[in-house]
Short mmCIF file of C-alpha atoms in Angstrom, two decimals:
data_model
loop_
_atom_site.label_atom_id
_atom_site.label_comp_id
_atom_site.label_asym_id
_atom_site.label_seq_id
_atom_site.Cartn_x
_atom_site.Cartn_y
_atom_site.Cartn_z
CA UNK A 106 0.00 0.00 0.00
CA UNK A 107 1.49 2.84 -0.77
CA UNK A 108 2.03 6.32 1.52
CA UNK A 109 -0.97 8.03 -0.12
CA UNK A 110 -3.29 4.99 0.42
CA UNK A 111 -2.24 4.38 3.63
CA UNK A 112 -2.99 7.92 4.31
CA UNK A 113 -6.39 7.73 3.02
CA UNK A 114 -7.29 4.15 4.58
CA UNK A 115 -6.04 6.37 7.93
CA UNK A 116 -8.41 9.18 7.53
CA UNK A 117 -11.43 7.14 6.48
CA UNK A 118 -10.91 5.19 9.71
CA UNK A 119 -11.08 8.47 11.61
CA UNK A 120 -7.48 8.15 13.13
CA UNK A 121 -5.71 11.09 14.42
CA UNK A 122 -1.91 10.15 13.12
CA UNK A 123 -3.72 10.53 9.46
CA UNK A 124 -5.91 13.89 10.01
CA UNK A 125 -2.76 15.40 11.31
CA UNK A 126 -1.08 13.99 8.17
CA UNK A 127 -3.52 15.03 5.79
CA UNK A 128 -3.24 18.57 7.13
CA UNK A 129 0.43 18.73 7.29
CA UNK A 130 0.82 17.29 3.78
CA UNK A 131 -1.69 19.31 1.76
CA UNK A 132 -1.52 22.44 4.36
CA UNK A 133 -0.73 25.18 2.03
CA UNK A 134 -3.01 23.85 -0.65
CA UNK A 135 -5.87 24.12 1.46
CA UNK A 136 -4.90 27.55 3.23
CA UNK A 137 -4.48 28.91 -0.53
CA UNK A 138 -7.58 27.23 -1.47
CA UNK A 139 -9.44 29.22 1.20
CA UNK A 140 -7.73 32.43 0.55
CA UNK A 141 -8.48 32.46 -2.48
CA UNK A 142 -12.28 32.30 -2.19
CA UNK A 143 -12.11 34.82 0.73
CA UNK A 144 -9.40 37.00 0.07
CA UNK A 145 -8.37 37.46 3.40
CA UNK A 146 -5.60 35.60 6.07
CA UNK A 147 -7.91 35.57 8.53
CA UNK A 148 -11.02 34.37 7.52
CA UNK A 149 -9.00 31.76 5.34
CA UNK A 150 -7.45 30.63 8.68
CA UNK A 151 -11.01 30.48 9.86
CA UNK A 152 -12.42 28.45 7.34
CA UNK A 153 -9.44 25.78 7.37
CA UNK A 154 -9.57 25.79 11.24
CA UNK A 155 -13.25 24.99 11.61
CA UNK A 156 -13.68 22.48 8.46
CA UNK A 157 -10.71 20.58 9.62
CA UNK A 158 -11.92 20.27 13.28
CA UNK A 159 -15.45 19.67 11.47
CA UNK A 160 -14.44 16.91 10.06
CA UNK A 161 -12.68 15.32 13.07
CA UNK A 162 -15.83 15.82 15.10
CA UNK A 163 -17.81 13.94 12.54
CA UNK A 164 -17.88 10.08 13.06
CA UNK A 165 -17.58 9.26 9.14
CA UNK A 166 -16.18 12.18 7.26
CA UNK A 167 -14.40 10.26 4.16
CA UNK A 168 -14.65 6.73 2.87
CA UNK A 169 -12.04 5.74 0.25
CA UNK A 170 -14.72 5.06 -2.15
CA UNK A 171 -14.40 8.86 -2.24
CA UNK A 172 -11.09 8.53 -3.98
CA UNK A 173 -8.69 11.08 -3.74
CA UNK A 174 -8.57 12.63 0.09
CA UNK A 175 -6.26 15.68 -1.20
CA UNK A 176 -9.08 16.03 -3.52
CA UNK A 177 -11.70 15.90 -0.97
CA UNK A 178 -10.36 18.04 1.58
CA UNK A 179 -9.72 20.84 -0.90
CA UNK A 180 -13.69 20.46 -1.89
CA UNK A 181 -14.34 20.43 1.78
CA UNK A 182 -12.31 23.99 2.66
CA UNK A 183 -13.57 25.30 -0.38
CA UNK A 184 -17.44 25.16 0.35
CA UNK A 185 -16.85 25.92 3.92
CA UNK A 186 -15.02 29.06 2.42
CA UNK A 187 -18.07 29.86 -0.05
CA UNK A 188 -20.49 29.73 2.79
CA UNK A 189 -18.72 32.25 4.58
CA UNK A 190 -18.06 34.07 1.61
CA UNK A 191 -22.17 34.22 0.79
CA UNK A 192 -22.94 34.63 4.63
CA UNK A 193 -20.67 38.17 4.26
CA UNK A 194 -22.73 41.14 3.55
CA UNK A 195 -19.89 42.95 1.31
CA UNK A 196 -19.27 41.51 -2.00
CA UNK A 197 -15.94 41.41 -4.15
CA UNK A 198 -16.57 42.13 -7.41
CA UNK A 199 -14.72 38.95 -9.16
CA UNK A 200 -12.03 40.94 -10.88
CA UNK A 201 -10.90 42.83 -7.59
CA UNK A 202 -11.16 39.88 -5.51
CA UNK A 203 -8.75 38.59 -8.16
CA UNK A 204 -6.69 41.26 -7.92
CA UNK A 205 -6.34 41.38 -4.00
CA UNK A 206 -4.98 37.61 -4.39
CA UNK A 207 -2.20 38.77 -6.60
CA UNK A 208 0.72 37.79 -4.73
CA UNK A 209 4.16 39.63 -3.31
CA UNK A 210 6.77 39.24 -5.98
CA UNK A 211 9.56 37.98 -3.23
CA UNK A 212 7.29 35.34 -1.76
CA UNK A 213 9.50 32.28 -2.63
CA UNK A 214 6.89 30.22 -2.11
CA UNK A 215 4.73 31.15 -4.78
CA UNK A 216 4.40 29.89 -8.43
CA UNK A 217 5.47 31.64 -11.48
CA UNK A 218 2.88 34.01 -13.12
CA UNK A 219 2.58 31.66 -16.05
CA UNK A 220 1.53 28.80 -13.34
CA UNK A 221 -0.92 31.51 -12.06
CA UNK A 222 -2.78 32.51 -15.04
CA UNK A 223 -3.32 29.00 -16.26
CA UNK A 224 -6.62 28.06 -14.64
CA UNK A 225 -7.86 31.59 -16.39
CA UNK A 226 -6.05 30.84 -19.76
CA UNK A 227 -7.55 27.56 -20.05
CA UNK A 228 -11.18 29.37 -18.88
CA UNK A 229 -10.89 31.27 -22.28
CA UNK A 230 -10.79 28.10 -24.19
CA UNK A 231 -14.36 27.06 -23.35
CA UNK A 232 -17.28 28.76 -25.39
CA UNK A 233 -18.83 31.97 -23.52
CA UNK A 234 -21.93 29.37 -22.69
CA UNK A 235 -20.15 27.13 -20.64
CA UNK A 236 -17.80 29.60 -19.27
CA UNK A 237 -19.86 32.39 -18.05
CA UNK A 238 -21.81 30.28 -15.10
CA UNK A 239 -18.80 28.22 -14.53
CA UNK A 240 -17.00 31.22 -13.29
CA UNK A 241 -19.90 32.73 -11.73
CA UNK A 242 -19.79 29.61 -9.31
CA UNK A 243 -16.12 29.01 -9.10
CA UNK A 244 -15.11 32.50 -7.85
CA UNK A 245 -17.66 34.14 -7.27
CA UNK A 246 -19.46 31.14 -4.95
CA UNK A 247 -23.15 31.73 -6.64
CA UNK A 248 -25.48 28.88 -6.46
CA UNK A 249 -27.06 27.34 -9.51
CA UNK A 250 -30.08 28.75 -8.92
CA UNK A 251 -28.82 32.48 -8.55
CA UNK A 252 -26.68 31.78 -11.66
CA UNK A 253 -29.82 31.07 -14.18
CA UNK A 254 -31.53 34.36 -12.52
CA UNK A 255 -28.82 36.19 -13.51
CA UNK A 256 -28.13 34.76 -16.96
CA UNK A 257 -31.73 34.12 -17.28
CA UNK A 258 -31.35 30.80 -18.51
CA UNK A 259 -33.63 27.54 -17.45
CA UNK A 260 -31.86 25.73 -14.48
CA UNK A 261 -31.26 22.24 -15.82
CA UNK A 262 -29.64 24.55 -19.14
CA UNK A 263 -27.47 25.98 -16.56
CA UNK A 264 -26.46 22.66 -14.72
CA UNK A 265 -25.74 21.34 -17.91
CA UNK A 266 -23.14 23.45 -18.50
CA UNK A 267 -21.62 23.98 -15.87
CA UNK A 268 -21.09 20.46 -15.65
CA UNK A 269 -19.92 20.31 -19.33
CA UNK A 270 -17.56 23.27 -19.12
CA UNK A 271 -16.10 21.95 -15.63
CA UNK A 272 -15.02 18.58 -17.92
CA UNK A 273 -13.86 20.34 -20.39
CA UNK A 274 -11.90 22.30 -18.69
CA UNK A 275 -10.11 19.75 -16.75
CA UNK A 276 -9.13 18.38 -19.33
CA UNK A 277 -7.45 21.30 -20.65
CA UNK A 278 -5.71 21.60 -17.54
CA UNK A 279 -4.70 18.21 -17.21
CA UNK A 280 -3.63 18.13 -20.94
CA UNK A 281 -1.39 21.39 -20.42
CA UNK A 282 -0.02 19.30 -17.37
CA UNK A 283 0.83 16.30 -19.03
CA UNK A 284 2.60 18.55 -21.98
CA UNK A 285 4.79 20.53 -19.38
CA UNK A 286 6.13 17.70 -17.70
CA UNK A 287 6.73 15.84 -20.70
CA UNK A 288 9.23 19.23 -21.82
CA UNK A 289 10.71 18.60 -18.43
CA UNK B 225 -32.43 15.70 -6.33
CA UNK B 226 -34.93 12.66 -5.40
CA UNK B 227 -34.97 9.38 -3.67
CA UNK B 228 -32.69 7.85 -6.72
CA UNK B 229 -29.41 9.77 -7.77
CA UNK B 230 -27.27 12.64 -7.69
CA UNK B 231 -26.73 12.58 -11.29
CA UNK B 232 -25.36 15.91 -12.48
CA UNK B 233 -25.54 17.77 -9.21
CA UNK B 234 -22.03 15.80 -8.30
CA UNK B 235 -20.42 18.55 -10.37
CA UNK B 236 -22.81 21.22 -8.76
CA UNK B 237 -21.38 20.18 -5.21
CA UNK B 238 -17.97 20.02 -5.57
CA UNK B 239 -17.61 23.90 -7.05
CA UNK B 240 -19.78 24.73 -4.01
CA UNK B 241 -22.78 25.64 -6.40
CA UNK B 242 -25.62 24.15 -3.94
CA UNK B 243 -27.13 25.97 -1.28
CA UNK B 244 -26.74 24.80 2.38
CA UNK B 245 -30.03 22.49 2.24
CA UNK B 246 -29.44 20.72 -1.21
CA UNK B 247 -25.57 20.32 0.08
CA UNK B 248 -26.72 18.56 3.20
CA UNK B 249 -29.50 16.60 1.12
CA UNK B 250 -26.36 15.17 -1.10
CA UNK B 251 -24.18 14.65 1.51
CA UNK B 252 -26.69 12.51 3.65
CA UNK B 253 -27.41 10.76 0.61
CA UNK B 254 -23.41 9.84 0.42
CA UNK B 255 -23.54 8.37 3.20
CA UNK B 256 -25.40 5.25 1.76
CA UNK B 257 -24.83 5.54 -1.62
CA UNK B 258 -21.16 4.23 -2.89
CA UNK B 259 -22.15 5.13 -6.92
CA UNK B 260 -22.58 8.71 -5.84
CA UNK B 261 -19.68 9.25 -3.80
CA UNK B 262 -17.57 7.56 -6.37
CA UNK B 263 -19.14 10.32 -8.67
CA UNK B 264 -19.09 13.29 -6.11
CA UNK B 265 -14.84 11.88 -5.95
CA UNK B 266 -14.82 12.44 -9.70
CA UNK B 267 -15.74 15.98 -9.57
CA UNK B 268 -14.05 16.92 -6.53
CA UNK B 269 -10.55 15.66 -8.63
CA UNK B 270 -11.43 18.61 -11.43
CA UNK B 271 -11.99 20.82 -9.05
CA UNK B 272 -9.55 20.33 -6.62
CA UNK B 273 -7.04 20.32 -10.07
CA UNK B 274 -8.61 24.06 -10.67
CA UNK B 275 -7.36 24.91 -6.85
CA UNK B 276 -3.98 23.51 -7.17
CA UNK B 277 -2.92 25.57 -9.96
CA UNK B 278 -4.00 28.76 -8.40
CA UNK B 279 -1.99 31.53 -6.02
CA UNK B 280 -0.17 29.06 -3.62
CA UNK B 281 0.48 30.29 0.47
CA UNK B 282 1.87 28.75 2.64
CA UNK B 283 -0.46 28.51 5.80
CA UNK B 284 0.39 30.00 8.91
CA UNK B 285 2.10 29.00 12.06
CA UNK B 286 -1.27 29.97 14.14
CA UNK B 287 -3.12 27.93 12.13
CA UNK B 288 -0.92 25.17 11.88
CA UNK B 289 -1.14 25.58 15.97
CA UNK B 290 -4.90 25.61 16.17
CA UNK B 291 -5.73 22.43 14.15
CA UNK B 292 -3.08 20.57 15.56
CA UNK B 293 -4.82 21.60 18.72
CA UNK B 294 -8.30 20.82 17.83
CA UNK B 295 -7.42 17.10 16.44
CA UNK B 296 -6.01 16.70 20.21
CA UNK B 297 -8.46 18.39 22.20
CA UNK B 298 -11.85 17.02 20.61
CA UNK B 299 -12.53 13.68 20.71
CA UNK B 300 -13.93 11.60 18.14
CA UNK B 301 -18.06 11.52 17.63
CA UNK B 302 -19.93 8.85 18.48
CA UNK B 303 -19.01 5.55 17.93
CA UNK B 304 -21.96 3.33 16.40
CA UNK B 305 -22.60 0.52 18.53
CA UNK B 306 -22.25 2.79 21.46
CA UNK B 307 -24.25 5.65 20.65
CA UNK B 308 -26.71 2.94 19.49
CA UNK B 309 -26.96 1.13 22.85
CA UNK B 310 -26.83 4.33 24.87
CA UNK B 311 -29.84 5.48 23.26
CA UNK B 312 -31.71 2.13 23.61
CA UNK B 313 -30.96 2.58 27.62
CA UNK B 314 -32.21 6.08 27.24
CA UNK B 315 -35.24 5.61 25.95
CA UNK B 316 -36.05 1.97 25.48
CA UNK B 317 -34.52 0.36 28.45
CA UNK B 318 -38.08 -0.36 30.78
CA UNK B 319 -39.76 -1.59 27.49
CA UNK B 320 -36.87 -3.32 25.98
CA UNK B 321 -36.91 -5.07 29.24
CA UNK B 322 -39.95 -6.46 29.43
CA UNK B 323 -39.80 -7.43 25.50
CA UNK B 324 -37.46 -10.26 26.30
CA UNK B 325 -35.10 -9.66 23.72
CA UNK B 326 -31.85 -11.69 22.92
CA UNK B 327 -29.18 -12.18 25.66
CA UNK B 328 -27.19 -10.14 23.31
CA UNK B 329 -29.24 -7.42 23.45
CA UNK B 330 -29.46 -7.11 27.27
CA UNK B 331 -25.75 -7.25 27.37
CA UNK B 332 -25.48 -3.91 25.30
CA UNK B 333 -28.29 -2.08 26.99
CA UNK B 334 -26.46 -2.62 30.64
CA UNK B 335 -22.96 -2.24 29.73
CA UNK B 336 -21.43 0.56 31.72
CA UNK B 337 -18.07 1.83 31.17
CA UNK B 338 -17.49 5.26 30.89
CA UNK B 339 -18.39 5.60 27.49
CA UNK B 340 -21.53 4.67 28.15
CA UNK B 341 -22.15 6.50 30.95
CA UNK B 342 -20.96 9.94 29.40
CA UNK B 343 -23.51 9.25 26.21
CA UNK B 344 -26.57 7.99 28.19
CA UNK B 345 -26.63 11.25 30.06
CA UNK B 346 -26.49 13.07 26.89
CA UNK B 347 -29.37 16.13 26.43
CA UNK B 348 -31.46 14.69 24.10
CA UNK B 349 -35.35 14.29 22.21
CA UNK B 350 -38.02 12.12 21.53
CA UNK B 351 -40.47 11.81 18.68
CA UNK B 352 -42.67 8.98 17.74
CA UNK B 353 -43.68 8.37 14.63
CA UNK B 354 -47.43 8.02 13.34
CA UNK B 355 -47.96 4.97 11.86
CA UNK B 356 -50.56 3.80 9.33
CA UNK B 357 -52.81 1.35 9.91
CA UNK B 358 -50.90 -2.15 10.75
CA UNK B 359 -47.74 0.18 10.58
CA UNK B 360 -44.64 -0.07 12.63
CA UNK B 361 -44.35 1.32 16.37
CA UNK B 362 -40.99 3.36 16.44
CA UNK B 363 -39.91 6.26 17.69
CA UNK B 364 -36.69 8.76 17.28
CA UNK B 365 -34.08 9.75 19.81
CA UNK B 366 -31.92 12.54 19.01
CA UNK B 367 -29.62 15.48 19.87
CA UNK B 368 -31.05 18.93 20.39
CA UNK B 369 -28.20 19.91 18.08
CA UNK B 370 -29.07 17.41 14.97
CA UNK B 371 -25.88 15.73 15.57
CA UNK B 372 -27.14 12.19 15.86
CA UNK B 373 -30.55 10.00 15.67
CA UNK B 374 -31.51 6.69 16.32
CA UNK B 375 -34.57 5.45 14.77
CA UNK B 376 -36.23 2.78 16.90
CA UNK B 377 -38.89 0.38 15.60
CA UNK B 378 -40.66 -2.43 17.91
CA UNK B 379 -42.13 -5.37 16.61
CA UNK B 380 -40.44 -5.34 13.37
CA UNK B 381 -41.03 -8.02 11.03
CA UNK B 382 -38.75 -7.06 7.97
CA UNK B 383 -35.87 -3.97 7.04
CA UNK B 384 -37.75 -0.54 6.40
CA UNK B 385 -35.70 2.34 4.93
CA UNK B 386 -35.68 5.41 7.13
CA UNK B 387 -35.93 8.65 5.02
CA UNK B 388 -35.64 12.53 5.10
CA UNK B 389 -38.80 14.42 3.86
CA UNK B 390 -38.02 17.54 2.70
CA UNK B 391 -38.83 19.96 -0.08
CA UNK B 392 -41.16 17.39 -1.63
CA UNK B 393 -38.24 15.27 -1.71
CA UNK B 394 -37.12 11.78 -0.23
CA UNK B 395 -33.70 11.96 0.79
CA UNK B 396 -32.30 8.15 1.56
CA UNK B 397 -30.57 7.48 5.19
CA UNK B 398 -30.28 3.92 5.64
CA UNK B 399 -32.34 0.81 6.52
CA UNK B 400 -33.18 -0.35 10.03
CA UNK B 401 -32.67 -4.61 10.04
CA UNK B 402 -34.40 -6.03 12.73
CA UNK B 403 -32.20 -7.79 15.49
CA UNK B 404 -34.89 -10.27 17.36
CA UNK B 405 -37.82 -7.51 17.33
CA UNK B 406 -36.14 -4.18 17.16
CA UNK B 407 -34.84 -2.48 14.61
CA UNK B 408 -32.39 0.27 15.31
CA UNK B 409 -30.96 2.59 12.87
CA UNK B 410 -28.07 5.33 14.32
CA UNK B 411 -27.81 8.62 12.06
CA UNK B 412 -25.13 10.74 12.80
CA UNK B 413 -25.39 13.66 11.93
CA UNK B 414 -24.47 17.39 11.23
CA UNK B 415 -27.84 18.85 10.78
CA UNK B 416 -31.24 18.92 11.42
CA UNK B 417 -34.04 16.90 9.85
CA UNK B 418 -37.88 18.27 10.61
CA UNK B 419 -39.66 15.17 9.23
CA UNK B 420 -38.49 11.73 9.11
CA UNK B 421 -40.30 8.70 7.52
CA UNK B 422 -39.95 4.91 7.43
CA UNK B 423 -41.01 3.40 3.98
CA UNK B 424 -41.86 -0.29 2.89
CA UNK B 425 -41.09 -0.45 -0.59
CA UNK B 426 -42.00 2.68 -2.03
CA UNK B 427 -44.86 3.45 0.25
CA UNK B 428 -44.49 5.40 3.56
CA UNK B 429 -45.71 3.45 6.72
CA UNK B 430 -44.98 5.60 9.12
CA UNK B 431 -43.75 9.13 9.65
CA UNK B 432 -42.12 11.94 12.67
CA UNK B 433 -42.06 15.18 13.04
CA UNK B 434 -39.26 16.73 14.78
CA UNK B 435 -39.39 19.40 17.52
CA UNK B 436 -36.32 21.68 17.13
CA UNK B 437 -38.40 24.43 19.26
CA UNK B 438 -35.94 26.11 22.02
CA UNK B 439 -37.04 23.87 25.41
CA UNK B 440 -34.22 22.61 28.04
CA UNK B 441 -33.68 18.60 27.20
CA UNK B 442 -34.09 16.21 30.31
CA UNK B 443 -31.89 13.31 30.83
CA UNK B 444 -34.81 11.29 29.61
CA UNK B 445 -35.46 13.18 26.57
CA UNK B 446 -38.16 15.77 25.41
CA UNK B 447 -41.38 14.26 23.65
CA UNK B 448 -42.69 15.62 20.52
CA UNK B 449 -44.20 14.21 17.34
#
């Protein structure tokens, strides 16, 4: 069984050695993942805090049928960070929220700018349909119903494509990926 | 979604797209349904692939601090067959008694470690359910909070499914078996549920509604329903 397995097989059997693990491996993913639907330190620390000791409190979190925990947890931060996001009373416009997540230049930690602006290069690949509510509910945290009121579309249109363009554009991503490391 | 499938709101979840009620609705339905979560995993891999290639930080030291604290301070929810047989002593034990059940049974409703002792004097609520005619007599324990229920059915002949009414919907939570002539079905939970039904088949035999009204919890439990 390999590290990652073992890891999972841990967490889905609720022991403490793996949720301290799980956090400690995929800690900055999960932080970042926060921070960027927030845009803030502290209500990113916030939402990590509280989903992770969410999860610990509840008696059957994950089972490996789930697949990928790094996967899972990032899903889990991420709507605990879009509930908080909806529950605020001031709203980010998308495109400043995106701009207050532009990082320090001399953070070493950070990717290139190239790495950045890959999730929003391979956006522009998918037709206007497919990206237009996809974005509305990846950073802007809108539910499917508030998306087809604001595009006016019929709901099942809307699911539809968001569920379409979401393929699609992992895909893309994985397929940009796969070509980078294969330059390596 | 309905009493079948996610289907296409797998997607839906995993960007965060549902409101709080149809998030809970999937994720209860997870908990039984290994086709789903396989699905739900799919989707949460393309969107946890979107995350990963976005603005990277590393987290703080606090935070680092407080869930390393919390994953030692808290300790781990109920356990099943516990929770299960402090709720039968809770509510059931005088009745249970007399019912003669198997030696088995007896032996979890009076075990008494510490465990045990800690859960049975847990806050806690009571509903029954209204049965149909020839239906089931069963009743609900559970937490003021939503955090856990235990479905109870006496005389049971055969499994019923114990579901979530809500929005016009049936939301799946699991089946209760019968062990001698109980069934017992422990839900835990993160939320609340206002009506709960057990079904034969497709038809409902039986159904509870849940009191979530503001009232101090006894050690023996509130009554509602």
């Amino acid at each position: 069984m390999g590290s990652d397995e073992a890891l999972a097989a841990g967490f889905a059997a609720h022991e403490r050695w793996a949720f301290g693990e799980a956090y400690r491996r995929y800690a900055s993913l999960l932080y970042s993942a926060a921070y960027n639907v927030l845009g803030n330190a502290d209500d990113a620390k916030d939402s990590v805090g509280d989903a992770i000791a969410r999860l610990w409190r509840s008696p059957r979190p994950y089972s490996t049928a789930r697949g990928d925990l790094r996967s899972f947890l990032v899903v889990c931060v991420r709507n605990d960070a879009i509930s908080r996001l909806r529950r605020r009373t001031r709203r980010l416009r998308v495109e400043e929220r995106l701009a207050s997540i532009t990082p320090e230049r001399d953070d070493p930690h950070l990717p290139d700018p190239i790495e950045r602006d890959r999730v929003r290069h391979a956006l522009q690949t998918l037709p206007a349909e497919q990206r237009v509510p996809l974005e509305l509910a990846y950073y802007e945290g809108k539910t499917h119903a508030e998306i087809a009121a604001e595009l006016r579309e019929p709901l099942g249109t809307v699911k539809s494509r968001i569920r379409h363009g979401l393929q699609k554009l992992a895909s893309t991503l994985r397929a940009i990926s796969g070509a980078e490391r294969d330059r390596v | 979604m309905t009493y079948g499938h996610i289907g296409e709101l797998a997607e839906l979840y995993a960007l965060g797209a549902l409101d709080e009620r149809e998030r809970t609705a999937i994720e209860t339905h997870l908990d039984t349904c290994e086709p789903c979560t396989r699905l739900v995993g799919s989707a949460e891999g393309n969107v946890a692939l979107m995350a990963s290639l976005e603005p990277r930080r590393e987290s703080p030291p606090d935070l680092n601090r407080r869930v390393d604290s919390a994953l030692h301070a808290q300790h781990r929810a109920w356990r099943f067959p516990a929770a299960i047989a402090a709720a039968l002593v809770i509510g059931f034990a005088p009745s249970l008694y007399l019912w003669g059940q198997e030696r088995a049974m007896h032996r979890a409703m009076y075990a008494t470690d510490a465990a045990m002792a800690r859960l049975a004097s847990a806050p806690h609520r009571t509903a029954t359910f209204g049965a149909t005619a020839g239906g089931p007599a069963a009743q609900v324990m559970y937490a003021p909070d939503g955090s856990w229920y235990v479905v109870v059915v006496r005389n049971a002949t055969k499994a019923l499914d114990v579901v979530w009414m809500h929005d016009g919907q049936r939301t799946m939570l699991g089946s209760a078996s019968p062990i001698g002539d109980v069934s017992a079905l422990y839900l835990p939970k993160s939320h609340r549920m206002d009506t709960l039904a057990l079904v034969d088949g497709d038809r409902v035999v039986a159904q509870a509604t849940l009191n979530w009204q503001k009232t101090a919890p006894t050690r023996r439990g509130d009554r509602s329903g």
